[in-house]
Every structure is written in structure tokens, then in C-alpha cells.
Amino acid sequence: VQLVESGGGLVQAGGSLRLSCVFSGFTFDDYAISWFRQAPGKEREGVACINSVGAGTYYGHSAKGRFTISSDNAKTVVYLQMDVLKPEDTALYHCAIDGLRYCRTVAVPDEYDYWGQGTQVTVSS
């Protein structure tokens, strides 16, 4: 299993970024895929999740209304579209799976088995 994130960068507040998570070793229909983020000195935080079945989506409090998780038509990439970015969105963003097909109601990082290396997002004020 491998997950590789990309798309991070430096953006001004109010701007947008789209992160990508390319995965291998499993198919989209096998497992739900989640995005987490971790800012310096803070705990890892669940940002968004997409079910493997039915493509239902779930968002953390900080992401609701601004971020959108989706997959491409071929179901080989999961995206995190981030709009109206704020300086507090600055963090290292990871995609991860926990072996379940449906998203957890509460994303607990310790319960996730496979992680990508992360992509850095920096939002300037």
C-alpha cells in the first residue's frame, strides 16, 4: 500500500489549492480515504474523508464549507480542494486509510494504518 500526496505550496489568505492523493496497492472501492493535517505543535487533525462505497463525504469542523474531497472519474486519485484558505490552515497535509470502507464519525489518527509522506500547505496573511 502506498499513498503519495502532492499539490501543496505557499498561497495568500483567501486563495485556493488542490491537493492530490495518488494511491496504489488497493482500489478506491476497497477503503475510505481520509485527509489529515498537522500544524507545528498541534495534534494531527482529521480534515475530510470519502467513503469507498457511495462516495459519501465527511468533513472536520475546520473544513466544512471551504474544503471539498472528491475522486477522479477513474477512481485513482483523491483530491482535496481547499478554498478561502486562512493562515490557520497552514500544516502538513496527509492522506491515510484505516482499512474500513466507510468513514469514521470521528477520525482518530492512531487507528489509521497507512499514511502518505505529506504535502506542506502554507497560507500567508
Coordinates of C-alpha atoms in Angstrom, one line a residue:
V1 CA 0.0 0.0 0.0
Q2 CA 1.3 3.4 -0.9
L3 CA -0.2 6.9 -0.7
V4 CA 1.6 9.9 -2.3
E5 CA 0.4 13.5 -1.7
S6 CA 1.1 16.5 -3.9
G7 CA -0.2 20.0 -4.6
G8 CA 0.9 21.8 -1.5
G9 CA 2.6 25.2 -1.6
L10 CA 2.5 28.8 -0.5
V11 CA -0.7 30.7 -1.0
Q12 CA -2.1 34.0 0.2
A13 CA -5.1 34.1 2.6
G14 CA -8.3 33.8 0.6
G15 CA -6.6 31.7 -2.1
S16 CA -7.1 28.1 -3.2
L17 CA -5.1 24.9 -3.5
R18 CA -6.0 21.5 -4.7
L19 CA -4.1 18.6 -3.1
S20 CA -3.9 15.2 -4.7
C21 CA -3.5 11.7 -3.2
V22 CA -2.4 9.1 -5.6
F23 CA -2.7 5.6 -4.1
S24 CA -1.6 2.1 -5.0
G25 CA -1.8 -1.4 -3.6
F26 CA -5.6 -1.1 -3.2
T27 CA -8.5 0.2 -5.2
F28 CA -10.9 3.1 -4.4
D29 CA -13.7 0.5 -3.8
D30 CA -11.7 -1.2 -1.0
Y31 CA -11.2 1.6 1.6
A32 CA -12.4 5.0 2.6
I33 CA -9.6 7.6 2.2
S34 CA -9.1 10.4 4.6
W35 CA -7.1 13.7 4.7
F36 CA -5.5 14.8 7.9
R37 CA -3.3 17.8 8.7
Q38 CA -0.8 18.6 11.4
A39 CA 0.5 22.0 12.3
P40 CA 3.6 22.5 14.3
G41 CA 3.0 22.0 18.0
K42 CA -0.6 20.7 17.4
E43 CA -2.2 17.3 17.2
R44 CA -3.0 15.7 13.9
E45 CA -6.5 16.7 12.9
G46 CA -9.0 14.9 10.6
V47 CA -9.9 17.2 7.7
A48 CA -12.1 15.2 5.3
C49 CA -13.0 11.7 4.3
I50 CA -14.6 10.0 1.3
N51 CA -16.4 6.6 1.5
S52 CA -15.4 3.8 -0.8
V53 CA -19.0 2.9 -1.3
G54 CA -21.5 5.5 -2.4
A55 CA -18.8 8.3 -2.3
G56 CA -20.3 9.9 0.8
T57 CA -18.1 12.6 2.3
Y58 CA -17.4 13.9 5.7
Y59 CA -15.6 17.0 6.9
G60 CA -13.9 18.2 10.1
H61 CA -15.2 21.3 11.7
S62 CA -12.5 23.5 10.2
A63 CA -13.0 22.3 6.7
K64 CA -16.8 22.5 6.4
G65 CA -18.0 24.9 3.8
R66 CA -14.4 25.6 2.4
F67 CA -12.9 22.2 1.5
T68 CA -14.2 19.6 -0.8
I69 CA -13.0 16.0 -1.1
S70 CA -13.6 14.1 -4.3
S71 CA -12.1 11.4 -6.6
D72 CA -11.4 11.5 -10.3
N73 CA -13.6 9.5 -12.7
A74 CA -11.1 6.7 -12.9
K75 CA -11.1 6.5 -9.0
T76 CA -7.3 6.5 -9.0
V77 CA -6.8 9.9 -7.3
V78 CA -8.5 11.6 -4.3
Y79 CA -8.4 15.3 -4.3
L80 CA -8.8 17.9 -1.5
Q81 CA -10.0 21.2 -3.0
M82 CA -9.3 23.9 -0.4
D83 CA -10.8 27.4 -0.9
V84 CA -10.9 30.6 1.1
L85 CA -7.7 29.5 2.8
K86 CA -6.7 31.0 6.1
P87 CA -3.3 31.3 7.9
E88 CA -4.6 28.7 10.4
D89 CA -4.8 26.2 7.6
T90 CA -1.0 26.1 7.4
A91 CA 0.0 22.5 8.1
L92 CA 1.4 19.3 6.7
Y93 CA -1.4 17.5 4.9
H94 CA -1.5 13.7 4.7
C95 CA -3.9 11.2 3.2
A96 CA -4.4 8.0 5.0
I97 CA -6.5 4.8 5.2
D98 CA -7.7 2.7 8.2
G99 CA -8.8 -0.4 6.4
L100 CA -12.5 0.5 6.6
R101 CA -14.8 1.1 3.6
Y102 CA -16.8 3.8 5.4
C103 CA -15.5 7.0 7.1
R104 CA -15.4 7.1 10.8
T105 CA -17.6 9.5 12.6
V106 CA -14.6 10.7 14.5
A107 CA -11.2 10.4 12.8
V108 CA -8.6 9.1 15.3
P109 CA -5.1 9.2 13.8
D110 CA -3.9 6.2 15.8
E111 CA -6.5 4.0 14.1
Y112 CA -5.1 4.6 10.6
D113 CA -2.6 2.1 9.2
Y114 CA -1.2 3.7 6.1
W115 CA -0.1 7.3 5.6
G116 CA 1.5 9.3 2.8
Q117 CA 4.5 11.4 3.5
G118 CA 2.5 14.6 3.4
T119 CA 2.5 17.8 1.4
Q120 CA 3.1 21.2 3.1
V121 CA 0.5 24.0 2.8
T122 CA 1.5 27.4 3.9
V123 CA -1.0 30.3 3.9
S124 CA 0.3 33.8 4.3
S125 CA -1.7 36.6 5.8

